[in-house]
Structures are given as C-alpha cells and as structure tokens.
Tab-separated table of C-alpha atoms in Angstrom:
chain	number	residue	atom	x	y	z
A	7	MET	CA	8.792	23.803	7.019
A	8	LYS	CA	8.072	20.095	7.081
A	9	PHE	CA	4.763	19.019	8.591
A	10	VAL	CA	5.309	15.962	10.797
A	11	ASP	CA	2.394	14.697	12.884
A	12	GLU	CA	3.723	11.292	14.019
A	13	VAL	CA	7.114	10.368	15.463
A	14	SER	CA	8.610	7.612	17.588
A	15	ILE	CA	11.188	8.470	20.251
A	16	ARG	CA	12.995	6.799	23.138
A	17	VAL	CA	13.243	8.536	26.493
A	18	LYS	CA	15.506	7.514	29.373
A	19	ALA	CA	15.315	9.095	32.805
A	20	GLY	CA	18.503	9.681	34.758
A	21	ASP	CA	19.834	6.996	37.089
A	22	GLY	CA	20.065	7.745	40.776
A	23	GLY	CA	23.485	8.569	42.216
A	24	ASN	CA	25.268	5.963	44.327
A	25	GLY	CA	25.618	6.277	48.074
A	26	CYS	CA	29.063	7.087	49.454
A	27	MET	CA	31.079	5.046	51.945
A	28	SER	CA	33.190	7.396	54.009
A	29	PHE	CA	34.389	7.790	57.604
A	30	ARG	CA	35.198	10.866	59.608
A	31	ARG	CA	38.932	11.449	59.725
A	32	GLU	CA	40.213	14.383	61.754
A	33	LYS	CA	43.138	15.154	63.997
A	34	PHE	CA	42.777	13.708	67.485
A	35	ILE	CA	39.754	11.655	66.348
A	36	GLU	CA	41.064	8.172	65.740
A	37	ASN	CA	37.801	6.305	65.176
A	38	GLY	CA	35.406	8.728	63.555
A	39	GLY	CA	31.993	7.443	62.621
A	40	PRO	CA	30.525	7.010	59.152
A	41	ASN	CA	29.800	10.167	57.187
A	42	GLY	CA	29.012	8.968	53.665
A	43	GLY	CA	26.169	10.898	52.048
A	44	ASP	CA	23.301	9.761	49.864
A	45	GLY	CA	23.372	10.081	46.095
A	46	GLY	CA	21.094	12.421	44.175
A	47	ASP	CA	17.879	11.405	42.434
A	48	GLY	CA	18.005	11.028	38.668
A	49	GLY	CA	16.339	13.599	36.459
A	50	SER	CA	12.863	12.904	35.083
A	51	ILE	CA	11.550	13.682	31.595
A	52	TYR	CA	8.405	15.732	31.013
A	53	MET	CA	6.337	16.601	27.966
A	54	MET	CA	4.953	20.137	27.798
A	55	ALA	CA	2.418	21.556	25.357
A	56	ASP	CA	3.723	24.667	23.603
A	57	GLU	CA	1.287	26.847	21.673
A	58	ASN	CA	4.129	28.178	19.514
A	59	LEU	CA	4.747	24.778	17.894
A	60	ASN	CA	2.644	23.272	15.115
A	61	THR	CA	4.699	20.251	14.023
A	62	LEU	CA	6.772	17.430	15.518
A	63	VAL	CA	9.622	17.997	13.073
A	64	ASP	CA	12.059	18.619	15.961
A	65	TYR	CA	11.791	14.925	16.832
A	66	ARG	CA	12.186	13.676	13.272
A	67	TYR	CA	15.965	13.275	13.421
A	68	THR	CA	16.730	13.427	17.152
A	69	ARG	CA	14.910	10.485	18.681
A	70	HIS	CA	16.830	9.580	21.842
A	71	PHE	CA	16.555	11.752	24.928
A	72	ASP	CA	18.358	11.134	28.232
A	73	ALA	CA	17.862	13.055	31.443
A	74	GLU	CA	20.826	13.833	33.685
A	75	ARG	CA	22.093	11.237	36.142
A	76	GLY	CA	22.110	12.045	39.841
A	77	SER	CA	25.528	12.742	41.363
A	78	ASN	CA	27.093	10.300	43.790
A	79	GLY	CA	27.080	11.094	47.481
A	80	GLY	CA	30.166	12.591	49.115
A	81	SER	CA	31.988	12.521	52.403
A	82	THR	CA	31.004	14.671	55.378
A	83	ASP	CA	27.397	13.600	54.768
A	84	CYS	CA	27.195	15.515	51.496
A	85	THR	CA	24.173	14.540	49.402
A	86	GLY	CA	24.724	14.223	45.668
A	87	LYS	CA	23.169	16.743	43.304
A	88	LYS	CA	19.833	15.789	41.781
A	89	GLY	CA	19.882	15.210	38.031
A	90	GLU	CA	18.323	18.021	36.024
A	91	ASP	CA	14.869	17.301	34.641
A	92	LEU	CA	14.414	17.362	30.871
A	93	VAL	CA	11.358	19.084	29.375
A	94	LEU	CA	10.423	18.190	25.797
A	95	ARG	CA	8.108	20.699	24.141
A	96	VAL	CA	5.417	19.456	21.771
A	97	PRO	CA	2.496	21.123	19.962
A	98	VAL	CA	-0.836	21.512	21.715
A	99	GLY	CA	-2.993	18.531	20.779
A	100	THR	CA	-0.250	15.901	21.088
A	101	THR	CA	-1.102	12.430	22.374
A	102	ILE	CA	1.673	10.413	24.055
A	103	ILE	CA	1.426	6.629	23.606
A	104	ASP	CA	3.578	3.825	25.025
A	105	SER	CA	4.794	1.963	21.925
A	106	ALA	CA	5.164	-1.349	23.755
A	107	THR	CA	1.671	-1.524	25.254
A	108	GLN	CA	-0.225	0.986	23.053
A	109	GLU	CA	-1.369	2.602	26.304
A	110	VAL	CA	-2.251	6.282	26.081
A	111	ILE	CA	-0.061	7.950	28.686
A	112	GLY	CA	-1.573	11.387	28.283
A	113	ASP	CA	-3.156	13.951	26.015
A	114	LEU	CA	-1.809	17.512	26.019
A	115	THR	CA	-4.715	19.691	24.938
A	116	LYS	CA	-3.910	22.954	26.750
A	117	ALA	CA	-0.943	25.280	26.414
A	118	GLY	CA	1.468	24.841	29.312
A	119	GLN	CA	0.087	21.431	30.267
A	120	LYS	CA	2.882	19.217	31.586
A	121	LEU	CA	3.140	15.437	31.864
A	122	MET	CA	5.858	13.215	33.330
A	123	VAL	CA	6.613	10.347	30.939
A	124	VAL	CA	9.551	8.689	32.743
A	125	GLN	CA	10.681	9.135	36.342
A	126	GLY	CA	14.267	9.435	37.476
A	127	GLY	CA	15.850	6.693	39.551
A	128	TRP	CA	15.912	6.936	43.341
A	129	HIS	CA	19.154	7.855	45.069
A	130	GLY	CA	21.436	5.330	46.691
A	131	LEU	CA	22.085	5.426	50.432
A	132	GLY	CA	25.399	6.328	52.042
A	133	ASN	CA	26.893	4.289	54.870
A	134	THR	CA	25.720	6.855	57.435
A	135	ARG	CA	22.217	5.445	56.957
A	136	PHE	CA	23.282	2.018	58.240
A	137	LYS	CA	24.945	2.919	61.531
A	138	SER	CA	23.374	1.507	64.648
A	139	SER	CA	24.226	0.709	68.246
A	140	THR	CA	25.604	-2.645	67.143
A	141	ASN	CA	27.210	-1.528	63.888
A	142	ARG	CA	29.330	1.510	64.649
A	143	ALA	CA	31.350	1.400	61.430
A	144	PRO	CA	29.055	0.215	58.639
A	145	ARG	CA	30.602	-0.444	55.261
A	146	GLN	CA	27.298	-0.904	53.510
A	147	THR	CA	25.955	1.405	50.806
A	148	THR	CA	23.346	1.051	48.084
A	149	PRO	CA	23.632	2.016	44.425
A	150	GLY	CA	21.184	4.385	42.791
A	151	LYS	CA	18.170	2.891	41.047
A	152	PRO	CA	18.101	3.032	37.245
A	153	GLY	CA	15.773	5.581	35.678
A	154	GLU	CA	12.743	4.499	33.686
A	155	GLN	CA	13.039	3.999	29.944
A	156	ARG	CA	10.230	4.028	27.415
A	157	ASP	CA	9.655	3.967	23.697
A	158	LEU	CA	6.999	6.555	22.933
A	159	LYS	CA	4.861	7.382	19.943
A	160	LEU	CA	3.818	11.011	19.627
A	161	GLU	CA	0.688	11.777	17.637
A	162	MET	CA	-0.280	15.356	16.939
A	163	LYS	CA	-3.853	16.266	16.099
A	164	VAL	CA	-4.726	19.807	15.136
A	165	LEU	CA	-7.283	21.444	17.416
A	166	ALA	CA	-10.146	22.900	15.405
A	167	ASP	CA	-13.847	23.530	15.956
A	168	VAL	CA	-14.879	22.635	12.408
A	169	GLY	CA	-13.400	20.122	9.969
A	170	LEU	CA	-13.761	19.982	6.176
A	171	LEU	CA	-14.398	16.738	4.287
A	172	GLY	CA	-14.483	16.230	0.555
A	173	LEU	CA	-12.883	14.821	-2.553
A	174	PRO	CA	-9.809	16.542	-4.019
A	175	ASN	CA	-10.796	19.755	-5.824
A	176	ALA	CA	-14.122	19.996	-3.991
A	177	GLY	CA	-13.170	23.559	-3.052
A	178	LYS	CA	-12.135	23.032	0.572
A	179	SER	CA	-9.029	25.212	0.366
A	180	THR	CA	-10.919	27.885	-1.559
A	181	PHE	CA	-13.599	27.861	1.125
A	182	ILE	CA	-11.118	28.290	3.972
A	183	ARG	CA	-9.451	31.147	2.060
A	184	SER	CA	-12.796	32.874	1.555
A	185	VAL	CA	-13.897	32.796	5.199
A	186	SER	CA	-10.555	33.267	6.992
A	187	ALA	CA	-7.133	34.845	6.604
A	188	ALA	CA	-5.515	31.470	5.889
A	189	LYS	CA	-3.968	31.176	2.437
A	190	PRO	CA	-3.579	27.499	1.550
A	191	LYS	CA	-2.412	26.677	-1.952
A	192	VAL	CA	-5.221	26.521	-4.520
A	193	ALA	CA	-4.849	25.004	-7.999
A	194	ASP	CA	-6.883	23.223	-10.665
A	195	TYR	CA	-5.338	19.795	-10.079
A	196	PRO	CA	-6.051	17.162	-7.408
A	197	PHE	CA	-4.124	16.857	-4.145
A	198	THR	CA	-3.074	20.492	-4.010
A	199	THR	CA	-3.429	20.275	-0.227
A	200	LEU	CA	-0.755	17.975	1.201
A	201	VAL	CA	-0.963	18.906	4.884
A	202	PRO	CA	-3.751	20.162	7.169
A	203	ASN	CA	-4.402	23.906	7.106
A	204	LEU	CA	-6.025	25.903	9.888
A	205	GLY	CA	-7.948	29.150	9.566
A	206	VAL	CA	-9.585	31.392	12.165
A	207	VAL	CA	-13.032	32.569	11.090
A	208	SER	CA	-14.135	35.836	12.710
A	209	VAL	CA	-17.909	36.196	12.756
A	210	ASP	CA	-18.257	39.230	14.986
A	211	ARG	CA	-15.725	41.303	16.854
A	212	TRP	CA	-15.489	38.903	19.803
A	213	LYS	CA	-16.683	35.710	18.143
A	214	SER	CA	-14.560	33.320	16.126
A	215	PHE	CA	-13.895	29.643	15.523
A	216	VAL	CA	-11.110	27.535	14.013
A	217	ILE	CA	-11.640	25.542	10.833
A	218	ALA	CA	-9.387	22.720	9.558
A	219	ASP	CA	-8.814	21.682	5.950
A	220	ILE	CA	-7.241	18.251	5.365
A	221	PRO	CA	-6.065	16.592	2.124
A	222	GLY	CA	-8.959	15.288	0.050
A	223	LEU	CA	-10.213	11.720	0.325
A	224	ILE	CA	-10.525	9.364	-2.615
A	225	GLU	CA	-12.259	6.045	-3.110
A	226	GLY	CA	-10.332	3.344	-1.291
A	227	ALA	CA	-8.898	5.787	1.243
A	228	SER	CA	-9.922	3.540	4.144
A	229	ASP	CA	-7.611	0.892	2.641
A	230	GLY	CA	-4.708	3.335	2.487
A	231	ALA	CA	-5.167	4.960	-0.936
A	232	GLY	CA	-4.345	8.638	-1.289
A	233	LEU	CA	-3.213	11.106	1.353
A	234	GLY	CA	-6.322	12.036	3.298
A	235	ILE	CA	-6.737	8.837	5.321
A	236	ARG	CA	-3.714	9.587	7.525
A	237	PHE	CA	-5.085	13.033	8.252
A	238	LEU	CA	-8.648	11.989	9.103
A	239	LYS	CA	-7.448	11.632	12.690
A	240	HIS	CA	-7.130	15.433	12.802
A	241	LEU	CA	-10.926	15.640	12.547
A	242	SER	CA	-11.447	13.466	15.625
A	243	ARG	CA	-11.440	16.493	17.936
A	244	THR	CA	-13.634	18.754	15.856
A	245	ARG	CA	-17.138	19.663	16.995
A	246	LEU	CA	-18.705	19.824	13.547
A	247	LEU	CA	-17.907	18.375	10.117
A	248	LEU	CA	-18.657	20.136	6.831
A	249	HIS	CA	-19.026	17.768	3.880
A	250	LEU	CA	-18.156	19.790	0.765
A	251	VAL	CA	-19.455	18.505	-2.568
A	252	ASP	CA	-18.587	19.922	-5.982
A	253	MET	CA	-21.929	20.613	-7.688
A	254	ALA	CA	-20.301	21.021	-11.101
A	255	PRO	CA	-17.335	18.649	-11.499
A	256	LEU	CA	-15.259	19.378	-14.593
A	257	ASP	CA	-14.860	15.721	-15.509
A	258	ASP	CA	-17.628	13.244	-16.167
A	259	THR	CA	-18.017	12.226	-12.532
A	260	SER	CA	-21.368	12.470	-10.804
A	261	ALA	CA	-21.810	14.795	-7.828
A	262	PRO	CA	-24.050	12.284	-5.964
A	263	ASP	CA	-21.470	9.536	-6.559
A	264	ALA	CA	-18.724	11.783	-5.217
A	265	ALA	CA	-20.776	12.546	-2.117
A	266	GLU	CA	-21.385	8.840	-1.525
A	267	VAL	CA	-17.664	8.084	-1.713
A	268	ILE	CA	-16.897	10.433	1.177
A	269	VAL	CA	-19.679	9.044	3.372
A	270	SER	CA	-18.561	5.485	2.644
A	271	GLU	CA	-14.872	6.118	3.361
A	272	LEU	CA	-15.655	8.087	6.518
A	273	THR	CA	-17.816	5.254	7.863
A	274	LYS	CA	-15.167	2.642	7.049
A	275	PHE	CA	-12.461	4.665	8.765
A	276	SER	CA	-14.464	5.304	11.933
A	277	PRO	CA	-18.181	4.588	12.344
A	278	SER	CA	-18.132	6.791	15.435
A	279	LEU	CA	-16.639	9.731	13.521
A	280	ALA	CA	-19.491	9.333	11.038
A	281	GLU	CA	-21.855	9.933	13.991
A	282	ARG	CA	-20.376	13.392	14.547
A	283	ASP	CA	-22.710	16.237	13.584
A	284	ARG	CA	-22.218	16.834	9.870
A	285	TRP	CA	-23.581	19.465	7.490
A	286	LEU	CA	-23.806	19.116	3.733
A	287	VAL	CA	-22.254	22.048	1.848
A	288	LEU	CA	-22.777	22.085	-1.922
A	289	ASN	CA	-20.041	24.224	-3.448
A	290	LYS	CA	-19.453	25.877	-6.850
A	291	CYS	CA	-23.094	26.809	-7.406
A	292	ASP	CA	-21.847	29.616	-9.666
A	293	GLN	CA	-20.717	26.997	-12.191
A	294	ILE	CA	-24.262	25.891	-13.058
A	295	LEU	CA	-27.405	27.729	-14.091
A	296	GLU	CA	-29.529	29.036	-11.241
A	297	GLU	CA	-32.604	27.144	-12.440
A	298	GLU	CA	-30.631	23.899	-12.127
A	299	HIS	CA	-29.738	24.463	-8.472
A	300	GLU	CA	-32.852	22.905	-6.993
A	301	GLU	CA	-32.685	19.832	-9.206
A	302	ARG	CA	-28.977	19.253	-8.491
A	303	VAL	CA	-29.490	19.686	-4.737
A	304	LYS	CA	-32.436	17.282	-4.717
A	305	GLU	CA	-30.420	14.693	-6.634
A	306	ILE	CA	-27.587	14.730	-4.082
A	307	VAL	CA	-29.864	14.851	-1.030
A	308	ASP	CA	-32.000	11.968	-2.293
A	309	ARG	CA	-28.975	9.805	-3.081
A	310	LEU	CA	-27.536	10.315	0.412
A	311	GLU	CA	-30.960	10.163	2.084
A	312	TRP	CA	-29.814	13.318	3.798
A	313	THR	CA	-31.892	14.782	6.643
A	314	GLY	CA	-29.419	17.290	8.071
A	315	PRO	CA	-28.707	20.929	7.189
A	316	VAL	CA	-27.894	21.692	3.543
A	317	TYR	CA	-26.111	24.828	2.289
A	318	VAL	CA	-25.553	25.909	-1.308
A	319	ILE	CA	-22.530	28.183	-1.685
A	320	SER	CA	-19.863	29.452	-4.023
A	321	ALA	CA	-16.623	29.709	-2.070
A	322	ILE	CA	-14.747	31.616	-4.758
A	323	ALA	CA	-17.561	34.177	-5.147
A	324	LYS	CA	-18.256	34.198	-1.375
A	325	GLU	CA	-21.896	33.494	-2.111
A	326	GLY	CA	-23.703	31.972	0.879
A	327	THR	CA	-20.535	31.747	2.978
A	328	GLU	CA	-21.482	34.477	5.471
A	329	ARG	CA	-24.775	32.779	6.342
A	330	LEU	CA	-22.974	29.469	6.736
A	331	THR	CA	-20.302	30.849	9.087
A	332	ARG	CA	-22.888	32.624	11.240
A	333	ASP	CA	-24.917	29.425	11.543
A	334	ILE	CA	-21.750	27.537	12.519
A	335	MET	CA	-20.973	30.100	15.211
A	336	ARG	CA	-24.520	29.842	16.548
A	337	TYR	CA	-24.309	26.052	16.563
A	338	LEU	CA	-21.009	26.084	18.494
A	339	GLU	CA	-22.402	28.502	21.081
A	340	ASP	CA	-25.574	26.448	21.571
A	341	ARG	CA	-23.478	23.291	21.877
A	342	ALA	CA	-21.251	24.879	24.527
A	343	ASP	CA	-24.290	26.056	26.510
A	344	ARG	CA	-25.817	22.588	26.414
A	345	LEU	CA	-22.558	20.986	27.529
A	346	ALA	CA	-22.470	23.286	30.545
A	347	ALA	CA	-26.111	22.660	31.477
A	348	ASP	CA	-26.630	18.976	30.614
A	349	PRO	CA	-24.296	16.442	32.323
A	350	VAL	CA	-25.862	13.547	30.395
A	351	PHE	CA	-25.150	15.213	27.049
A	352	LYS	CA	-21.595	15.952	28.178
A	353	ALA	CA	-21.032	12.319	29.151
A	354	GLU	CA	-22.435	11.085	25.825
A	355	LEU	CA	-20.099	13.357	23.858
A	356	ALA	CA	-17.110	12.296	25.973
A	357	GLU	CA	-17.928	8.657	25.259
A	358	LEU	CA	-18.251	9.395	21.529
A	359	ASP	CA	-14.938	11.274	21.512
A	360	GLN	CA	-13.191	8.321	23.142
A	361	ARG	CA	-14.643	5.861	20.632
A	362	ILE	CA	-13.490	8.071	17.766
A	363	GLU	CA	-9.952	8.236	19.201
A	364	ASP	CA	-9.786	4.458	19.686
A	365	GLU	CA	-11.154	3.626	16.231
A	366	ALA	CA	-8.875	6.108	14.461
A	367	ARG	CA	-5.781	4.804	16.250
A	368	ALA	CA	-6.687	1.173	15.535
A	369	GLN	CA	-7.351	1.910	11.846
A	370	LEU	CA	-4.059	3.731	11.328
A	371	GLN	CA	-2.127	1.029	13.184
A	372	ALA	CA	-3.712	-1.624	10.969
A	373	LEU	CA	-2.712	0.326	7.848
A	374	ASP	CA	0.856	0.669	9.107
A	375	ASP	CA	1.028	-3.062	9.836
A	376	GLN	CA	-0.318	-3.880	6.380
A	377	ARG	CA	2.248	-1.624	4.695
A	378	ALA	CA	5.039	-3.196	6.731
A	379	LEU	CA	3.925	-6.626	5.529
A	380	ARG	CA	3.875	-5.452	1.930
A	381	ARG	CA	7.424	-4.170	2.220
A	382	SER	CA	8.462	-7.630	3.390
A	383	GLY	CA	6.778	-9.217	0.366
A	384	VAL	CA	3.574	-10.397	2.060
A	385	LYS	CA	0.289	-9.171	0.627
A	386	SER	CA	-1.835	-9.885	3.686
A	387	VAL	CA	-1.450	-11.094	7.245
A	388	HIS	CA	-3.591	-14.086	6.279
A	389	ASP	CA	-0.843	-15.244	3.904
A	390	ILE	CA	1.622	-15.770	6.746
A	391	GLY	CA	2.145	-19.324	7.935
A	392	ASP	CA	3.426	-20.489	11.309
A	393	ASP	CA	6.942	-20.948	9.892
A	394	ASP	CA	7.083	-17.461	8.413
A	395	TRP	CA	7.485	-15.605	11.700
A	396	ASP	CA	11.221	-15.021	11.671
A	397	GLU	CA	12.683	-12.297	13.838
A	398	GLU	CA	14.989	-11.242	11.022
A	399	ASP	CA	11.996	-10.634	8.746
A	400	VAL	CA	10.065	-8.463	11.159
A	401	ASP	CA	9.823	-4.941	9.813
A	402	ASP	CA	9.946	-1.738	11.756
A	403	GLU	CA	7.339	-2.093	14.466
A	404	ASP	CA	6.468	1.569	14.295
A	405	GLY	CA	5.383	1.235	10.670
A	406	PRO	CA	6.239	3.610	7.879
A	407	GLU	CA	6.526	7.284	8.619
A	408	ILE	CA	5.261	9.566	5.881
A	409	ILE	CA	6.570	13.112	5.754
A	410	TYR	CA	4.764	15.671	3.631
A	411	VAL	CA	6.590	18.811	2.585
A	412	ARG	CA	4.765	22.124	2.330
A	413	ASP	CA	5.531	23.913	-0.944
C-alpha cells in the first residue's frame, strides 16, 4: 500500500434549494393564497478521524468532493429535502489547513473526532413567506444560497510517544524490531526505510507505548536532501526523542561527526523540536571491543557536550534494550503525572508543541516553494526580478507531492 501523508483536495458544500412560487388551486376556491414552500438546506462536508486508516492514499486520485444540493421547495407548502451531508474519513493525527490562507482549520487527534470544513448553503424562501395584509398574492421568492467552497491541504502526522532520530543505517529499524512486534525492512544499505514505521512496545502486561521510526537524515537534509526531512514533521507530536548513533560505522566516517550532523539538521529544521527531551542511544556496541566502549562513549559525549541520559545498546543482540524501554515507560508515566498536577508545565508544553508545529509547517512550505522555483528554472527566489512574475510561469501552488511506495 502506498504511504501518502500530504494531499490537496477541493471541497464544495451543497447549494441551498430555491423557494417555490405556488398558489392554492382547488375547486370552488377561485383565489387561493400562496402555498409555495421553502427549499432545503445544502449538505455540509465533515472530516472524521478513523482509527482504521493510516494513509491519505484515498485522496491521492480523487480530489474533488461535492455535497448534495438541497431540493427546491414545492407547492402546498412542501419544504424541499435537505442535502445529504458528506463525511470524509481521514487517519487519526490529520491536520486540515486552508490552502488559500494557510489557516489551520482543525486537528483530528482522537478517533471519531468530527469537524465541519464547509457549510451547506441556506435554503431559499417560498412565496408563502412574503404574504401580508397588503400583499395577498406575493410573487416573490428567494434562491438558495451557494454552499461554501474551499481548497484544503491535509497533513497526516503519525501519533507516537517516542520518535527515533539517526543517520541511515544507524540501526533504527533494527531497534524497533527488537523491542516491538513491528517488522520494518532491515538491510545493509542506506535508506532501507522509506516511510515511517510504528511499533507498540509492551513493558508490562498493562503498560505500553508507541515508537516511531522515520527515514534516516543526512547532511543537508534541512535544505531538502534525502528523504527524512519530509518525515521530521511526524516527530512533532512525540513526547521523547531517541537519538541513535552507530558506534561502529562500517565506512570511514566518525561516530561523533555523525552525531553532530543529526543535531545540526534537527536544529535547522526546527529549533523548538530540538528543545524536546532527547536521549542519546549509542547502538551496535557488540561491534567493538568491550574495553573500547568507555572511550567511544566519552568521545561522542564530549563532542556533543551532552548532559542528558546516555544508553549503550546492541539492538540486534537485544543488549541494554530492556533497561532502555523500562526507563522510557517510567519517563512517560512521570511526565503524564506532572502534566496532570502542574498547570504551568502543561501550558509550557502546549506552547512548545505549537511552536514546533508552526516551524515544521513553515520549513516544509519553504522547501516546496524552492522546489517549485527550481522546476521553473529559477535557482532561488532572490534571482527573480520584478518582470519575472508571470502568471503563466507560476508553478503548482501546492508544491511537489512525493509518494513513497512500501516494498
């Protein structure tokens, strides 16, 4: 199945039905009064979060959605039928954005949550509504109002408690396989992971958390290089980040240099996301001699000037992973307790979450704009003169849409 996490669609609510002009006509009643009924309201369009969906692929090829129009009014004061509402189902974690204004209309974070995105037009009035003591036979009606229309951008972010960061082949997919039942593809070449993978980690019988693995980052990712930059947004709703570093890279690269690349690209993408609680996880300790562990750890920690928690593990051998998952579970429980007891802490986290969302959206929009310019033959927005803004040269305003296919 294709993994699609961004789509653009157009939604149009139903128009209201027109009012009817009609007069009572019966035997022995020569001058019957008006009896034209009102039209029906147009149908509205709603978005609903569905826990059974995990991709927006249903909206990849069908992008225009129209709700039903309200029926016209009838004689004998019959009101027209209301247009049927249209409910579009999207995955939990979908953000709905107005493409024209970039306004966030809503965020569907709970299963069953429902949001109206366009409202149906109001019904027109029949001539019965206009009768009065001075106007016994009104011939006035009103048409139904047109329904709202909007161009929307749907952004899906996976909902996970913990997110994994690291270069390609740092062992992120191996780690998620070792601690959960998820089975992402694992291979000895870079960019094995092309789409985010989720795994549920069970610590005790009634305790578990969700962990997310995204495609690896590379140097220059904040400028659009590689795959991982478009998926960093999926980490914006996590509670904790795990920075995985390969302690024993097979090539001639340096582990401290690799760790620095991730920190640098994360900060460039979103300084606020870099403020999220982050733990350093040094993987593949089984690939080096045990007496070299301490020296290698010190080298990485000193280079990063790291003061947070540090874990040394081997994901493939499941060495140190149980202690790490139990500490994560304890951290998440303590965090939840503090959120419930400390309103100030809750407000601070809400403010941080909002900054992360805003920065991630702005960064991805800037990358899309830059790619659109490159397709039109312009290297940078600074290269455009006043005479270069031609409507015929404007590229797709929604930017490029990248679809990754799961093997």
